[in-house]
Structures are given as structure tokens and as C-alpha cells.
Short mmCIF file of C-alpha atoms (C1' of nucleotides) in Angstrom, two decimals:
data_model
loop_
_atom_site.label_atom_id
_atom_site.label_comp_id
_atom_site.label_asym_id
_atom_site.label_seq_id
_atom_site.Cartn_x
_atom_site.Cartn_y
_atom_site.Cartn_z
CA UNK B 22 0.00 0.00 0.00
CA UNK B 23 2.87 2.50 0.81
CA UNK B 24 4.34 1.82 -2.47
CA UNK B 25 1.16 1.88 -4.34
CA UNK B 26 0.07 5.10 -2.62
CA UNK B 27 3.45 6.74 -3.29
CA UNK B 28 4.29 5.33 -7.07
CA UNK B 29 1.17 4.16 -8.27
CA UNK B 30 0.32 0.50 -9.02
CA UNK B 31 1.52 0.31 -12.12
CA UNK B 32 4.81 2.33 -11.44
CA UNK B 33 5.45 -0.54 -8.70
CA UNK B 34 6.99 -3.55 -9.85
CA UNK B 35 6.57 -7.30 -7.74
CA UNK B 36 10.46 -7.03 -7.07
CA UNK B 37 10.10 -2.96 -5.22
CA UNK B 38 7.27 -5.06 -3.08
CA UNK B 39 9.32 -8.04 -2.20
CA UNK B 40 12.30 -5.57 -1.78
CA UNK B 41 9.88 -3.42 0.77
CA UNK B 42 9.28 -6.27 2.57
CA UNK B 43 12.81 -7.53 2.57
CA UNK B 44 12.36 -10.73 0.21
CA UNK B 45 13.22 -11.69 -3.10
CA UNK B 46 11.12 -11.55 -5.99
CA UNK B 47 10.90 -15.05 -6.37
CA UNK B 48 9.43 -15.21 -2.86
CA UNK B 49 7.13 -12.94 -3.55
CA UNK B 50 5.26 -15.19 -6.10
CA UNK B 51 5.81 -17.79 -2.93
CA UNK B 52 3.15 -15.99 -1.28
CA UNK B 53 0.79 -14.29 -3.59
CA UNK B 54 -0.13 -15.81 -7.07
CA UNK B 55 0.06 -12.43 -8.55
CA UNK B 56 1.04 -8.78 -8.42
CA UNK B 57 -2.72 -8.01 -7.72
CA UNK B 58 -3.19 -10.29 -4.73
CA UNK B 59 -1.47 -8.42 -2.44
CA UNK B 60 -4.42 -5.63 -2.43
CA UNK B 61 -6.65 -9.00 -1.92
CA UNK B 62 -5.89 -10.51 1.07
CA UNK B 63 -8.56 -9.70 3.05
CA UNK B 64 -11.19 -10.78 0.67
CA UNK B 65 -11.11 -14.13 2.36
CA UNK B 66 -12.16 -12.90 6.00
CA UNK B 67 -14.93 -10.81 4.52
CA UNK B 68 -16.26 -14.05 2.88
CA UNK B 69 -16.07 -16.49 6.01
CA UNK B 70 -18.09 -13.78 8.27
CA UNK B 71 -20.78 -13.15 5.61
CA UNK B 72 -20.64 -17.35 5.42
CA UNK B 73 -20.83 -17.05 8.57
CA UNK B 74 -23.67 -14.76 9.43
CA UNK B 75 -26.00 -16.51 6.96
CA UNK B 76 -25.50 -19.81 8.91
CA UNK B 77 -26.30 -18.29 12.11
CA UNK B 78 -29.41 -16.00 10.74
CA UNK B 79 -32.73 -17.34 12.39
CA UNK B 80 -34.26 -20.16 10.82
CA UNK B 81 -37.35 -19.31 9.51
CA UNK B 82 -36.27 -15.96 7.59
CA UNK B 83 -36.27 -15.81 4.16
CA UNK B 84 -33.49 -16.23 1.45
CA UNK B 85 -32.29 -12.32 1.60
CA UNK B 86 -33.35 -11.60 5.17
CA UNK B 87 -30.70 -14.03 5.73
CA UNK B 88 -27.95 -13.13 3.38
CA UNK B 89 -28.73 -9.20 4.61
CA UNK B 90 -27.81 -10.50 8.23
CA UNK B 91 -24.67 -12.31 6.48
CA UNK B 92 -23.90 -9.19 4.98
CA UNK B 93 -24.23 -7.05 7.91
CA UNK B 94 -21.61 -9.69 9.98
CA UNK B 95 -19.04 -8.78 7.27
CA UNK B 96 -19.82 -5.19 6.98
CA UNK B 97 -19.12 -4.96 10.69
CA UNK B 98 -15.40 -5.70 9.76
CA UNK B 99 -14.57 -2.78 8.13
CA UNK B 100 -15.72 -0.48 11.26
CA UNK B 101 -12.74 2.02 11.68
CA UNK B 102 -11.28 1.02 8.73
CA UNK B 103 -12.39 3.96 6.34
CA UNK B 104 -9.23 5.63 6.01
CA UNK B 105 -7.76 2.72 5.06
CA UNK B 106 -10.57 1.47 2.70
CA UNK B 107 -10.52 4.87 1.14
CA UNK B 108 -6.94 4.75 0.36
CA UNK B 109 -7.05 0.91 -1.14
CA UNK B 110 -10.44 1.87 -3.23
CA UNK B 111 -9.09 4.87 -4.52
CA UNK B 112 -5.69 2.62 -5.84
CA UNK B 113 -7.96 -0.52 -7.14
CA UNK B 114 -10.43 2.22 -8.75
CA UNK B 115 -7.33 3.54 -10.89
CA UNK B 116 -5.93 0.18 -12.82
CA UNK B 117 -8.45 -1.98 -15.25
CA UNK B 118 -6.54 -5.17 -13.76
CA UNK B 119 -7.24 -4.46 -10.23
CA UNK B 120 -11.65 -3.26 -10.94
CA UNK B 121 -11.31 -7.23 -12.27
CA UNK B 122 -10.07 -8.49 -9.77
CA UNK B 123 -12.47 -7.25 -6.76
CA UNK B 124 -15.51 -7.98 -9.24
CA UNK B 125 -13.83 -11.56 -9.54
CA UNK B 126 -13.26 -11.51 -5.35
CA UNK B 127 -17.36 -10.26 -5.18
CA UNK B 128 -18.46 -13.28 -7.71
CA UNK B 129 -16.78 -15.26 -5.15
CA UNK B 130 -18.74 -13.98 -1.81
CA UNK B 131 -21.69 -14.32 -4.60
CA UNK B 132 -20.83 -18.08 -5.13
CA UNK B 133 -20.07 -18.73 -1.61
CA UNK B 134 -22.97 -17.03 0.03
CA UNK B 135 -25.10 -18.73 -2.38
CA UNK B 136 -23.68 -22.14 -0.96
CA UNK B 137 -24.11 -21.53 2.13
CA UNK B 138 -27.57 -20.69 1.81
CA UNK B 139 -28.26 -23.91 -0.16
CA UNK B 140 -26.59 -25.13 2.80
CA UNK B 141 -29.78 -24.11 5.35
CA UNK B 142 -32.23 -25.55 2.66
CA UNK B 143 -33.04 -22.63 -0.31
CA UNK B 144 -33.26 -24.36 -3.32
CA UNK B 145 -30.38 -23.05 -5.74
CA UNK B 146 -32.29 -21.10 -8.16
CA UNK B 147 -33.39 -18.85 -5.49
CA UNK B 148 -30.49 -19.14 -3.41
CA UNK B 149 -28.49 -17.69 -6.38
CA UNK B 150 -30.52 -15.07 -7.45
CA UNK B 151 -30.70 -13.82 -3.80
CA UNK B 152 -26.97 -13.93 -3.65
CA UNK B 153 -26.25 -12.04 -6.78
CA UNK B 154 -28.86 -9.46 -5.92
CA UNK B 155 -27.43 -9.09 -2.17
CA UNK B 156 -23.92 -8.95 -3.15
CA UNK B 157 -25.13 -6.45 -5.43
CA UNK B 158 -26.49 -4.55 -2.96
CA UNK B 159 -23.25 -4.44 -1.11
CA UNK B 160 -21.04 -3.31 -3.12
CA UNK B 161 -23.43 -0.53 -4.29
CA UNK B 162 -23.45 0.33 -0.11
CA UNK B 163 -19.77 -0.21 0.03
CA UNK B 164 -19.36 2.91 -2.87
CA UNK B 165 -21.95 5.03 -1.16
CA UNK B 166 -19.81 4.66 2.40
CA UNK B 167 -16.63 4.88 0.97
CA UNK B 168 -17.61 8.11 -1.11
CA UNK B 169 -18.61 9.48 2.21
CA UNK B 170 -16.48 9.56 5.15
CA UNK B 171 -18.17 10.76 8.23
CA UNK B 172 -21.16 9.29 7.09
CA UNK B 173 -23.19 6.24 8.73
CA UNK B 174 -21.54 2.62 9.63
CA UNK B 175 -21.69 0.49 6.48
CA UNK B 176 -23.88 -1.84 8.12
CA UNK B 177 -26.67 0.60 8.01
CA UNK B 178 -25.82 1.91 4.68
CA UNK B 179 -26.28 -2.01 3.61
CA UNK B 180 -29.71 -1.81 5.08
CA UNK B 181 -30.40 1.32 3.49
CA UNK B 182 -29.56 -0.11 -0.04
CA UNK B 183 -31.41 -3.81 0.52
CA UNK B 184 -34.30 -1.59 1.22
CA UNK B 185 -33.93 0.30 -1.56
CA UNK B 186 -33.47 -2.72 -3.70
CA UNK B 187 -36.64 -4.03 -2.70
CA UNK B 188 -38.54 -0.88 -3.49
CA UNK B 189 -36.84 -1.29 -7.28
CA UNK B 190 -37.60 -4.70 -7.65
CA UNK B 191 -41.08 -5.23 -5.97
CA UNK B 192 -42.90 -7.21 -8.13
CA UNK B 193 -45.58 -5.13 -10.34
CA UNK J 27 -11.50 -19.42 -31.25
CA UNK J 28 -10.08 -22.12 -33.35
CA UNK J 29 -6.49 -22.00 -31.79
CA UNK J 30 -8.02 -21.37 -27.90
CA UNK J 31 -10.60 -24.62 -28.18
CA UNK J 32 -7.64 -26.34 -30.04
CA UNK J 33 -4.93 -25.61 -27.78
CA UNK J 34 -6.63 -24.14 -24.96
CA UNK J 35 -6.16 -20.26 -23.83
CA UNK J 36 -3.40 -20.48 -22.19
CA UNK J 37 -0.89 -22.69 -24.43
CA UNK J 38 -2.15 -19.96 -27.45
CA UNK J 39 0.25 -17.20 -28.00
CA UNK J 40 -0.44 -14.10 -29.00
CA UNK J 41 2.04 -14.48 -31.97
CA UNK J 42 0.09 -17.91 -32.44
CA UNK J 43 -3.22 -15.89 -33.19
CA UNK J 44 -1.41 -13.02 -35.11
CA UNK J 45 0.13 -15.34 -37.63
CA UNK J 46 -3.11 -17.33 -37.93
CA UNK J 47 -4.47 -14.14 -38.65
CA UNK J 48 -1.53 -13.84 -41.17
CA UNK J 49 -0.66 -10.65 -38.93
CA UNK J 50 2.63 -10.03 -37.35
CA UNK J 51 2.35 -9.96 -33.31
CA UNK J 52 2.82 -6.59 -33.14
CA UNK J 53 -0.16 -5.64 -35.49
CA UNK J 54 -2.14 -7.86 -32.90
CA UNK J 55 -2.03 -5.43 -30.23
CA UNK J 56 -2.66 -2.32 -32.59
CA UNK J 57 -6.17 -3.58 -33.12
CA UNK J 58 -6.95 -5.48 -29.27
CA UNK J 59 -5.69 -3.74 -26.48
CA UNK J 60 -4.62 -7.32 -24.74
CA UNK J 61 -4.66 -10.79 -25.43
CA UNK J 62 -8.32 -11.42 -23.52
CA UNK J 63 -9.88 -8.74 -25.55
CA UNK J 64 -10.15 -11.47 -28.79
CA UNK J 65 -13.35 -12.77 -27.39
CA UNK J 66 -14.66 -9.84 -26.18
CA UNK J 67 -15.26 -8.16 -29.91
CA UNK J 68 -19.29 -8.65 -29.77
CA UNK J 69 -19.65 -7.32 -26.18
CA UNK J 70 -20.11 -3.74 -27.13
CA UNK J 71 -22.94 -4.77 -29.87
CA UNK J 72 -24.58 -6.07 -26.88
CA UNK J 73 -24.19 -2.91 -24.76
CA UNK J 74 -25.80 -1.04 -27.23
CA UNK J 75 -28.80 -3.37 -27.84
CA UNK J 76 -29.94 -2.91 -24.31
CA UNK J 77 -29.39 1.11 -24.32
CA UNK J 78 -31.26 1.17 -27.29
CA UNK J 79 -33.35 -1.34 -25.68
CA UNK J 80 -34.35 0.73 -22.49
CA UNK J 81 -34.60 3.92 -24.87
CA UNK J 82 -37.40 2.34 -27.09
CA UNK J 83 -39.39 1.08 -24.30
CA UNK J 84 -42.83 2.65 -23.02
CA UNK J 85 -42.60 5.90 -21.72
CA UNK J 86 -44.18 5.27 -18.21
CA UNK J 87 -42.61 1.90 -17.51
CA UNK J 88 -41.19 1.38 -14.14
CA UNK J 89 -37.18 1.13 -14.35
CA UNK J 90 -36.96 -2.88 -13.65
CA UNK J 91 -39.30 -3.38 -16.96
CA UNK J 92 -37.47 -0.55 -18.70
CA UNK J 93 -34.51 -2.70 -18.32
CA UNK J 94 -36.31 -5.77 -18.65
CA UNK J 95 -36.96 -4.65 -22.23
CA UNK J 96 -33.56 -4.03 -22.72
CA UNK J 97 -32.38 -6.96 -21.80
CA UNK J 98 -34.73 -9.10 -23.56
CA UNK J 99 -33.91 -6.91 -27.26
CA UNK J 100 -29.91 -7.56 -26.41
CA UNK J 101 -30.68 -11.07 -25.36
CA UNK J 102 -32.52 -11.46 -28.95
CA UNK J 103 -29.08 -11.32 -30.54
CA UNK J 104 -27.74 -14.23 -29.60
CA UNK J 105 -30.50 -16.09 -31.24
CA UNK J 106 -28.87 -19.13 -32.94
CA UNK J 107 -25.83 -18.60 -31.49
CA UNK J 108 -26.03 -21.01 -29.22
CA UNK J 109 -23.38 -23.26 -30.11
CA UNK J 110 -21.11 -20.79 -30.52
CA UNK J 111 -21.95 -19.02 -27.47
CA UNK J 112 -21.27 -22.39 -25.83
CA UNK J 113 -18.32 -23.18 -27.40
CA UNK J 114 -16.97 -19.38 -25.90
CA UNK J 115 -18.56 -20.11 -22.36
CA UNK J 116 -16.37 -22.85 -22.28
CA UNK J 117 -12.87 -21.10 -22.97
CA UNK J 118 -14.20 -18.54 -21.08
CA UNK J 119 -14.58 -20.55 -18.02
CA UNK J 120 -11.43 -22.35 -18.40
CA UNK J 121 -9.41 -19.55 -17.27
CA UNK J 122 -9.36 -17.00 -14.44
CA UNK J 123 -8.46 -14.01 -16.44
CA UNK J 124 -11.37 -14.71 -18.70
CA UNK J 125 -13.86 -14.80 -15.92
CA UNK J 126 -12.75 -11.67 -14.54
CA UNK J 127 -13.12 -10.29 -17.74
CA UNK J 128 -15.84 -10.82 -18.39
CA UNK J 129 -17.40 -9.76 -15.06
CA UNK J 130 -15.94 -6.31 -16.16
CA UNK J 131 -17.76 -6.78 -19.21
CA UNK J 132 -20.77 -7.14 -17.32
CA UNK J 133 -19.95 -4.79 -15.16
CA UNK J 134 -19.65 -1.95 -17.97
CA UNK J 135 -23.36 -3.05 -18.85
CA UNK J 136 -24.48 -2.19 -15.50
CA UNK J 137 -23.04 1.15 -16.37
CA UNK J 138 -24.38 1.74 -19.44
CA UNK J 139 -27.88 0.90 -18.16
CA UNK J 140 -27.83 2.69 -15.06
CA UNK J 141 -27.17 5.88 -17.42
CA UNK J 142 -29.53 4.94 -19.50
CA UNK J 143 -31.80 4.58 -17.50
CA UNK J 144 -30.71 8.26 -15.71
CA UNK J 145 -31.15 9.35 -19.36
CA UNK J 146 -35.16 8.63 -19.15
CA UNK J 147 -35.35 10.46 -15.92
CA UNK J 148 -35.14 7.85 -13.59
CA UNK J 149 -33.07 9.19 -10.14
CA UNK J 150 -29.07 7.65 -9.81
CA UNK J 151 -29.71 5.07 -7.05
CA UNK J 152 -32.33 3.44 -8.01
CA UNK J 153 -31.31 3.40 -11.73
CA UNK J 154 -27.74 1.64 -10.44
CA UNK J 155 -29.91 -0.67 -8.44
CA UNK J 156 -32.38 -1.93 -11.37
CA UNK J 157 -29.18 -2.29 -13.45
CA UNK J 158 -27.33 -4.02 -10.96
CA UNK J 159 -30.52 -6.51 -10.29
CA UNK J 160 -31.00 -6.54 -13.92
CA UNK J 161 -28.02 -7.46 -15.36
CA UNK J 162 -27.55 -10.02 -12.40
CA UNK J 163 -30.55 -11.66 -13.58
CA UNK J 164 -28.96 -11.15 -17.27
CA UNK J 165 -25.89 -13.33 -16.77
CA UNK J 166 -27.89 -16.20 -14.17
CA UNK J 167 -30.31 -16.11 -17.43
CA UNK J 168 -27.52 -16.31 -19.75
CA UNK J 169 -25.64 -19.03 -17.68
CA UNK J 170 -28.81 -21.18 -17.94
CA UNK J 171 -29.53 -20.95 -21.29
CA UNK J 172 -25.50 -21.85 -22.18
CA UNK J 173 -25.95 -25.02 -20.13
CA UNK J 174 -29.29 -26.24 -21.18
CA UNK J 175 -29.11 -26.71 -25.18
CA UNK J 176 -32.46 -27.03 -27.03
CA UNK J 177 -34.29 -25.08 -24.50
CA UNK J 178 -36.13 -21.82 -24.55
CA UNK J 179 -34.75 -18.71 -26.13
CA UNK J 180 -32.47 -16.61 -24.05
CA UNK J 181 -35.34 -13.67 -24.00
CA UNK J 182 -37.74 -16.05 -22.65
CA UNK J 183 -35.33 -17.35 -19.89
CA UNK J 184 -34.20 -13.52 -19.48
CA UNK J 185 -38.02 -12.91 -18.37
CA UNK J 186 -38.36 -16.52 -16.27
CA UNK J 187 -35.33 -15.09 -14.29
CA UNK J 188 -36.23 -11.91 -13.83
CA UNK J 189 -39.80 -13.28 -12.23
CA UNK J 190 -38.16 -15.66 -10.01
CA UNK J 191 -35.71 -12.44 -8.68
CA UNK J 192 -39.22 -10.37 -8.41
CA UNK J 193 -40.22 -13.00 -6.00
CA UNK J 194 -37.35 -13.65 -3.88
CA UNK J 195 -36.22 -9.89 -3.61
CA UNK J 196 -40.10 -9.37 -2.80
CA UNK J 197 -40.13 -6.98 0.07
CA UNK J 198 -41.42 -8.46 3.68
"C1'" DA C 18 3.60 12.98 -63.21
"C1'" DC C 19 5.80 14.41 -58.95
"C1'" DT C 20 5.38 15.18 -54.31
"C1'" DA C 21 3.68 15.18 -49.80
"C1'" DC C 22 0.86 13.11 -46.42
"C1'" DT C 23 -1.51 9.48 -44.06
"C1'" DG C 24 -2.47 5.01 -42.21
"C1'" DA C 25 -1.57 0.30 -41.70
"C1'" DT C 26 2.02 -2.82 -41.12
"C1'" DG C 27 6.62 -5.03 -40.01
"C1'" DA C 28 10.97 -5.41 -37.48
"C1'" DC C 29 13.41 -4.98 -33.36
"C1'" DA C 30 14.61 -4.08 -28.79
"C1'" DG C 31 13.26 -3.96 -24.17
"C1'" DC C 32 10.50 -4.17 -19.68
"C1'" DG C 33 7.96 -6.52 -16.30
"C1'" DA C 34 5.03 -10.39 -14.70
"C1'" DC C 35 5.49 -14.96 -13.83
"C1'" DT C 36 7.55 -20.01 -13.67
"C1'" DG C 37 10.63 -24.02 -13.32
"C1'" DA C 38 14.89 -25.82 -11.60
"C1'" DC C 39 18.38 -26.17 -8.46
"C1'" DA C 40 21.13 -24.69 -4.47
"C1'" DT C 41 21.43 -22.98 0.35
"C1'" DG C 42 20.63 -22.52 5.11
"C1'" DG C 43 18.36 -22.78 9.43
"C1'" DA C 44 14.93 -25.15 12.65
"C1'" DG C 45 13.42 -29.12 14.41
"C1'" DT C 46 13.87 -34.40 15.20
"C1'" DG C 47 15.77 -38.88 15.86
"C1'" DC A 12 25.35 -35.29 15.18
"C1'" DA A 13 23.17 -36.64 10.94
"C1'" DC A 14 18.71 -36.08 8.63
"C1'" DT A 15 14.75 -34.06 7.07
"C1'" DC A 16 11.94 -30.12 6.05
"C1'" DC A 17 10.63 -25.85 4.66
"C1'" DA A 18 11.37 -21.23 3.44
"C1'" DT A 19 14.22 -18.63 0.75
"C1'" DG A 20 17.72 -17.12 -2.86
"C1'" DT A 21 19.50 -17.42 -7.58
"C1'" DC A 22 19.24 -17.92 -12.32
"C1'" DA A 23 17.44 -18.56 -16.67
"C1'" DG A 24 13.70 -18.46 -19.54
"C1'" DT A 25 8.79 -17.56 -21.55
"C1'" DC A 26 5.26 -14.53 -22.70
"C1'" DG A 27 2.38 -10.42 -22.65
"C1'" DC A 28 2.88 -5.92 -23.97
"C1'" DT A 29 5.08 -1.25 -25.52
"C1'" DG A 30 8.07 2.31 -27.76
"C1'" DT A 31 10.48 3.36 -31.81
"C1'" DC A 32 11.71 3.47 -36.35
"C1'" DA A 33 11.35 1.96 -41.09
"C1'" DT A 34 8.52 0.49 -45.05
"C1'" DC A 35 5.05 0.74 -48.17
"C1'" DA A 36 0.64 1.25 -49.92
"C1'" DG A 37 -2.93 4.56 -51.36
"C1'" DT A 38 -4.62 9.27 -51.74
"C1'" DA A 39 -4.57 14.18 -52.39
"C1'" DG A 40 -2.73 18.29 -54.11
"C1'" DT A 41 -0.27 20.86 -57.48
#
DNA sequence: ACTACTGATGACAGCGACTGACATGGAGTG
DNA sequence: CACTCCATGTCAGTCGCTGTCATCAGTAGT
């Protein structure tokens, strides 16, 4: 991030990061399959709370009641973390390579919340279009609070959205 | 294509496709910006269906059918394409980089609804939602038809999708 | 016809991301 | 004290991609 924030990503080759962090290039590669990962590693967490969340959601709700409680759990993460979030959007906003990659890390929280809530019973149809929708929701909430420090915890601006969504999609 | 389902993606070159193009490598990248970009020729035809899509459609629509129209006129041009569009899918999904591609693909038709949409008078968020909802339901619908040869048109399974995320975004 | 000018191409050199192969060294284990 | 791992370094090589310069149409202008 120092690097990136100082050069630019694209001004930063993989051997200034392993030489920032003392290692060799080779090493490098060692620990992150590519130059982008490095910005990714958090991805994972993020994923295993929202799993998370959906498996603990009460029973009896339905299909995005329960993913919106998953997606609340991982929200809660980045609490404090603006500044930071700020600076690591504003460097993955600025390189085509890197807007792939989080879409690709998002398809993934879309594939594994969808598992898990096949997992509690939704049949997969529905269980993927409540994903994709969801996910959709929150990254649409993660723009709003990122464009707006100061402004309410994420978790609220992901209810804000979901309700929003509804309203948008209600059926005619 | 022929090379990629050949040889697969990733043991092509781009001096492979250049001189089966009877091209010279370097002439390659003067007319794709990078090697992905080859299979991604017809994705801007599509873009343009749908805007011209969601511009055509009744004046006092609510923006989810606005797009829905949209969607179904750019999902009309893949009509007998099937076994190519299979034959794609199937590099596509061999290879990381392709997927993420083609999110952003996907992702720049989100865009270019949402402002389409904006362009009819319909207000930012929710126009960003119904595209984001919309084109979600675009690429599940899409994904099904791929898989399932000898079914239903794509438009038709466009409009089955887009019921079944009506009912499971319903609001409580 | 002669002379620009333009636009597409080729040729070449070079950078940076990434990989395979082999060597090294230090921590733990018997 | 050997022996085995495991992380790391080193080196060479491939491939995607870019800058630069030359070539060679075709086209326009005089």
C-alpha cells in the first residue's frame, strides 16, 4: 500500500514489493499468485463472516433476510477502517486489472454465500438469485460509504440499499 | 476461437493468433488492447442493444421493466448462437483471467444501463440498483440458457429469471 | 507525373510479470 | 550429530505488452 500510494500501481513492480518487505522476488510469487493479490488478502475474512452470518441468521427468515444479516456480519469488519478502505479503493479504482479483480473476489462472496444458503435448505435457483442481488447490494453500499467519510456505519448503509433494492424490484 | 478450443487459452500465443491471422504480433495489439480482448469483440454490440433497448421502451414503464426490455432486445441477438456461445462459455470458463473479464464486461453493462436509464429520468440510485438486479438476472439467465441446449430462447429465460428475482427480492 | 501526407504494417529491442529448476541454510527431530 | 523439512535465494527463460523506427501502400494536391 505505501508503495502503491506513493508510485502508483503500475509504477510498482513485484520485485520494489518483495524488496519493501525484505524478500526476493521469487518469494514474492511464494506468497501471492500475482502482483494483484497483495491488495486482496482480506477478501477471504470478509467471505467467512458473511458465510458465517447466513449460517447463524434465524431459521425461519427468508433467502435475503438471511444473506442481509450475512452481509451485515461482514460489513461490521470494516468499522474504523475507512481511512484505510478509502486509500485501497481509490488505488484498485485507478488500474483496469485491479476493478477485475475485486468484481472476480465479489463473484466469489456471490458463489459462496449462495452455498451456504443452499446449505440451510433454499433451493439453488433462489439461493443464487438472492446472492447475486445481495452482493449487489453491497457493493453498491460499500461505494456510497466509501464516497462518504463521516457518514453512517456500512452496516446501516447495507440496510439502506437492501431496502432500496426491494422498493426497485417489488414485483408489479 | 479455433487456436483457444484447439490448444486451450493459455498454451495460445499471441504471436500464435497473429500469424493465424496472417498478422505479425505486433499488429495484434494495434487492433486489441490485450490478449483477452479477442473474445470480447461482440460485447459492445450487446451494450448497445440494451441502451437502445431501455430507450425504445414505453414511456411510463417502471425502471426494472425498462430494463427488462432491454435486456430481452440484447438477449434477442444471440438467437442461434447457441453453439457458438457455448463453445466461448467454455474457454471462457477455463481460465481466471477470462472470468474476470468478463465480469468487467458485465460490469460496464451495468453502467451503461444505469445511465440509460438516468437518461429517461429515472433518479441515480435506483437506476444503479435496477441495473445491478438486472443485469444479475442477465448473466444467471444467460448461464442457464448456455448449459441447457435445445431449450427456450435466451429472451424467454431472461423474463423466467427476472420473475423468479421479483419474488425472492419481494419486500417483507 | 511528382510530391507530400496518411495510415496500416513489419521489425526490433526492451520491460515486467510470472515459472521451473536447483542450491542454500536454518529449525526441528531422531 | 546426521537427517529431514521448509522457506528462501538465484538464475534462466517464456510470454504479454510497448516504444520506436522503417517500409510501403494509397490518396490528395499541385
Amino acid at each position: 500500500m505505501e508503495l502503491f500510494v506513493e508510485h502508483g500501481y503500475e509504477r510498482t513492480t513485484t520485485a520494489d514489493i518483495a524488496a519493501r518487505a525484505g524478500l526476493s522476488e521469487r518469494t514474492y510469487f511464494r506468497h501471492f499468485p500475482d502482483k494483484r493479490e497483495v491488495l486482496f488478502d482480506a477478501t477471504h475474512a470478509l467471505d467467512t463472516l458473511v458465510v458465517d452470518g447466513i449460517a447463524a441468521a434465524p431459521a425461519d427468515a427468508p433467502p435475503l433476510d438471511v444473506l442481509a444479516a450475512g452481509l451485515r456480519a461482514g460489513a461490521g469488519m470494516l468499522d474504523g477502517l475507512g481511512d484505510h478502505a478509502r486509500a485501497r479503493t481509490a488505488v484498485i479504482t485507478s488500474q483496469g486489472e485491479l476493478r477485475e479483480r475485486e468484481l472476480a473476489k465479489m463473484s466469489g462472496l456471490v458463489t459462496a454465500s449462495a452455498a451456504a444458503l443452499v446449505e440451510r435448505g433454499v433451493a439453488e435457483a433462489p439461493a443464487l438469485l438472492a446472492a447475486e442481488a445481495g452482493v449487489a447490494a453491497f457493493r453498491v453500499a460499500f461505494e456510497r460509504w466509501v464516497a462518504t467519510p463521516g457518514g453512517p456505519p456500512l452496516p446501516d448503509v447495507v440496510d439502506t440499499v437492501l431496502a432500496e433494492l426491494r422498493r426497485v424490484v417489488a414485483p408489479a
